PDB file of C-alpha atoms in Angstrom:
ATOM      1  CA  MET A  21      62.917  83.717  39.590  1.00  0.00           C
ATOM      2  CA  ALA A  22      59.514  82.091  39.189  1.00  0.00           C
ATOM      3  CA  GLN A  23      59.232  78.526  40.321  1.00  0.00           C
ATOM      4  CA  ILE A  24      58.040  76.056  37.706  1.00  0.00           C
ATOM      5  CA  HIS A  25      55.825  73.046  38.330  1.00  0.00           C
ATOM      6  CA  LEU A  26      56.202  69.991  36.095  1.00  0.00           C
ATOM      7  CA  ASN A  27      54.281  66.761  35.858  1.00  0.00           C
ATOM      8  CA  ILE A  28      56.057  63.397  35.743  1.00  0.00           C
ATOM      9  CA  GLN A  29      56.308  63.221  31.946  1.00  0.00           C
ATOM     10  CA  GLN A  30      57.746  66.718  31.772  1.00  0.00           C
ATOM     11  CA  GLU A  31      60.220  65.898  34.565  1.00  0.00           C
ATOM     12  CA  MET A  32      61.369  62.755  32.777  1.00  0.00           C
ATOM     13  CA  GLU A  33      61.869  64.643  29.503  1.00  0.00           C
ATOM     14  CA  LEU A  34      63.839  67.375  31.263  1.00  0.00           C
ATOM     15  CA  ILE A  35      65.959  64.741  33.041  1.00  0.00           C
ATOM     16  CA  ARG A  36      66.624  63.076  29.685  1.00  0.00           C
ATOM     17  CA  LEU A  37      67.720  66.362  28.114  1.00  0.00           C
ATOM     18  CA  ILE A  38      69.962  67.316  31.048  1.00  0.00           C
ATOM     19  CA  GLU A  39      71.577  63.868  31.154  1.00  0.00           C
ATOM     20  CA  PHE A  40      72.176  63.990  27.401  1.00  0.00           C
ATOM     21  CA  GLU A  41      73.737  67.423  27.776  1.00  0.00           C
ATOM     22  CA  ARG A  42      75.981  66.247  30.623  1.00  0.00           C
ATOM     23  CA  ALA A  43      77.078  63.174  28.682  1.00  0.00           C
ATOM     24  CA  LYS A  44      77.749  65.283  25.584  1.00  0.00           C
ATOM     25  CA  SER A  45      79.767  67.917  27.459  1.00  0.00           C
ATOM     26  CA  ALA A  46      81.737  65.248  29.352  1.00  0.00           C
ATOM     27  CA  THR A  47      82.978  63.764  26.078  1.00  0.00           C
ATOM     28  CA  ALA A  48      83.630  67.138  24.425  1.00  0.00           C
ATOM     29  CA  GLU A  49      86.803  69.123  24.903  1.00  0.00           C
ATOM     30  CA  GLY A  50      84.953  72.040  26.477  1.00  0.00           C
ATOM     31  CA  GLN A  51      83.667  70.886  29.845  1.00  0.00           C
ATOM     32  CA  GLY A  52      80.373  72.396  30.919  1.00  0.00           C
ATOM     33  CA  ARG A  53      79.244  73.477  27.452  1.00  0.00           C
ATOM     34  CA  ARG A  54      75.516  73.740  26.998  1.00  0.00           C
ATOM     35  CA  CYS A  55      73.799  71.802  24.259  1.00  0.00           C
ATOM     36  CA  ALA A  56      71.150  73.046  21.884  1.00  0.00           C
ATOM     37  CA  PHE A  57      68.383  70.718  20.800  1.00  0.00           C
ATOM     38  CA  PRO A  58      66.370  70.959  17.582  1.00  0.00           C
ATOM     39  CA  LEU A  59      62.968  72.583  17.838  1.00  0.00           C
ATOM     40  CA  LYS A  60      60.240  70.033  17.153  1.00  0.00           C
ATOM     41  CA  PRO A  61      56.963  71.902  16.536  1.00  0.00           C
ATOM     42  CA  ASP A  62      54.986  68.645  16.511  1.00  0.00           C
ATOM     43  CA  ASP A  63      56.267  67.524  19.958  1.00  0.00           C
ATOM     44  CA  PRO A  64      53.647  68.526  22.559  1.00  0.00           C
ATOM     45  CA  LEU A  65      55.960  67.709  25.478  1.00  0.00           C
ATOM     46  CA  GLN A  66      58.636  70.073  24.198  1.00  0.00           C
ATOM     47  CA  ALA A  67      55.989  72.756  23.652  1.00  0.00           C
ATOM     48  CA  GLU A  68      54.784  72.331  27.255  1.00  0.00           C
ATOM     49  CA  LEU A  69      58.332  72.659  28.604  1.00  0.00           C
ATOM     50  CA  ILE A  70      58.843  75.798  26.517  1.00  0.00           C
ATOM     51  CA  SER A  71      55.588  77.346  27.759  1.00  0.00           C
ATOM     52  CA  LEU A  72      56.499  76.542  31.385  1.00  0.00           C
ATOM     53  CA  GLY A  73      59.922  78.150  31.036  1.00  0.00           C
ATOM     54  CA  ALA A  74      62.090  75.037  31.437  1.00  0.00           C
ATOM     55  CA  LEU A  75      63.222  75.334  27.803  1.00  0.00           C
ATOM     56  CA  ALA A  76      63.825  78.423  25.687  1.00  0.00           C
ATOM     57  CA  VAL A  77      63.725  78.847  21.931  1.00  0.00           C
ATOM     58  CA  ALA A  78      66.587  80.641  20.211  1.00  0.00           C
ATOM     59  CA  THR A  79      67.667  80.999  16.602  1.00  0.00           C
ATOM     60  CA  GLN A  80      70.973  79.805  15.323  1.00  0.00           C
ATOM     61  CA  THR A  81      72.297  81.160  12.045  1.00  0.00           C
ATOM     62  CA  LEU A  82      73.604  78.435   9.789  1.00  0.00           C
ATOM     63  CA  PRO A  83      76.701  78.973   7.605  1.00  0.00           C
ATOM     64  CA  ASP A  84      74.489  79.380   4.542  1.00  0.00           C
ATOM     65  CA  GLY A  85      72.600  82.264   6.224  1.00  0.00           C
ATOM     66  CA  ARG A  86      69.391  80.438   7.141  1.00  0.00           C
ATOM     67  CA  ALA A  87      67.926  80.776  10.627  1.00  0.00           C
ATOM     68  CA  ASN A  88      67.631  77.468  12.479  1.00  0.00           C
ATOM     69  CA  PRO A  89      65.365  77.443  15.580  1.00  0.00           C
ATOM     70  CA  ILE A  90      66.934  75.579  18.513  1.00  0.00           C
ATOM     71  CA  VAL A  91      65.892  74.822  22.071  1.00  0.00           C
ATOM     72  CA  ALA A  92      68.121  75.189  25.139  1.00  0.00           C
ATOM     73  CA  ILE A  93      67.547  74.389  28.798  1.00  0.00           C
ATOM     74  CA  THR A  94      66.947  77.522  30.880  1.00  0.00           C
ATOM     75  CA  SER A  95      68.328  78.217  34.331  1.00  0.00           C
ATOM     76  CA  ALA A  96      64.847  77.537  35.731  1.00  0.00           C
ATOM     77  CA  GLY A  97      65.030  74.099  34.121  1.00  0.00           C
ATOM     78  CA  TYR A  98      68.371  73.408  35.795  1.00  0.00           C
ATOM     79  CA  THR A  99      67.307  74.664  39.227  1.00  0.00           C
ATOM     80  CA  PHE A 100      63.973  72.810  39.171  1.00  0.00           C
ATOM     81  CA  PHE A 101      65.503  69.618  40.546  1.00  0.00           C
ATOM     82  CA  THR A 102      67.503  71.320  43.289  1.00  0.00           C
ATOM     83  CA  GLU A 103      64.394  73.217  44.380  1.00  0.00           C
ATOM     84  CA  LYS A 104      62.358  70.016  44.280  1.00  0.00           C
ATOM     85  CA  ALA A 105      64.935  68.249  46.492  1.00  0.00           C
ATOM     86  CA  ARG A 106      64.931  71.209  48.902  1.00  0.00           C
ATOM     87  CA  ARG A 107      61.117  71.109  49.139  1.00  0.00           C
ATOM     88  CA  GLU A 108      61.189  67.350  49.787  1.00  0.00           C
ATOM     89  CA  ARG A 109      63.842  67.774  52.534  1.00  0.00           C
ATOM     90  CA  GLU A 110      61.719  70.471  54.157  1.00  0.00           C
ATOM     91  CA  LEU A 111      58.627  68.249  53.976  1.00  0.00           C
ATOM     92  CA  ARG A 112      60.517  65.334  55.602  1.00  0.00           C
ATOM     93  CA  ARG A 113      61.792  67.664  58.324  1.00  0.00           C
ATOM     94  CA  GLN A 114      58.261  68.859  59.068  1.00  0.00           C
ATOM     95  CA  GLN A 115      56.973  65.278  59.110  1.00  0.00           C
ATOM     96  CA  ARG A 116      59.690  64.253  61.593  1.00  0.00           C
ATOM     97  CA  ARG A 117      58.823  67.240  63.764  1.00  0.00           C
ATOM     98  CA  ASP A 118      55.112  66.343  63.698  1.00  0.00           C
ATOM     99  CA  TYR A 119      55.908  62.711  64.502  1.00  0.00           C
ATOM    100  CA  LEU A 120      58.039  63.795  67.464  1.00  0.00           C
ATOM    101  CA  LEU A 121      55.277  66.101  68.761  1.00  0.00           C
ATOM    102  CA  VAL A 122      52.718  63.290  68.592  1.00  0.00           C
ATOM    103  CA  LEU A 123      55.146  60.913  70.332  1.00  0.00           C
ATOM    104  CA  ILE A 124      55.838  63.416  73.128  1.00  0.00           C
ATOM    105  CA  SER A 125      52.107  64.110  73.527  1.00  0.00           C
ATOM    106  CA  GLY A 126      51.382  60.381  73.763  1.00  0.00           C
ATOM    107  CA  ALA A 127      54.137  59.868  76.338  1.00  0.00           C
ATOM    108  CA  PHE A 128      52.836  62.790  78.399  1.00  0.00           C
ATOM    109  CA  ALA A 129      49.267  61.440  78.221  1.00  0.00           C
ATOM    110  CA  MET A 130      50.495  58.015  79.362  1.00  0.00           C
ATOM    111  CA  LEU A 131      52.430  59.588  82.222  1.00  0.00           C
ATOM    112  CA  CYS A 132      49.356  61.582  83.296  1.00  0.00           C
ATOM    113  CA  THR A 133      47.247  58.412  83.201  1.00  0.00           C
ATOM    114  CA  VAL A 134      49.723  56.522  85.379  1.00  0.00           C
ATOM    115  CA  ILE A 135      49.945  59.409  87.866  1.00  0.00           C
ATOM    116  CA  GLY A 136      46.144  59.647  87.952  1.00  0.00           C
ATOM    117  CA  PHE A 137      45.846  55.929  88.572  1.00  0.00           C
ATOM    118  CA  LEU A 138      48.439  56.047  91.405  1.00  0.00           C
ATOM    119  CA  VAL A 139      46.771  59.063  93.027  1.00  0.00           C
ATOM    120  CA  GLY A 140      43.401  57.309  92.773  1.00  0.00           C
ATOM    121  CA  ARG A 141      44.735  54.159  94.427  1.00  0.00           C
ATOM    122  CA  MET A 142      46.263  56.116  97.300  1.00  0.00           C
ATOM    123  CA  ALA A 143      43.103  58.081  98.110  1.00  0.00           C
TER     124      ALA A 143
END
């Protein structure tokens, strides 16, 4: 699955939609049901999320036979936040590793300096 990249506004909109969906499904009888949102052609943020693959457009047939375009959150939209958290954990792990390497290098340099000073004083 292709990884999507969102800016802060897009992330906030996706968070809002997911939280609304979770709140709606928690109050409904069917737990875990997905929500469909109305398609807003004049909303540039929704259009960006659709083009990035976080949202998908589908058509819903109304009882009177008309086609109603709706928007639903895709699996890429759901997994975006778990992937983002995984990337941040990996970045923190690498930063801790780098910090530890610099600390060990500094301690070794200090030890070498002290040994050099002691050897110099004895000679």
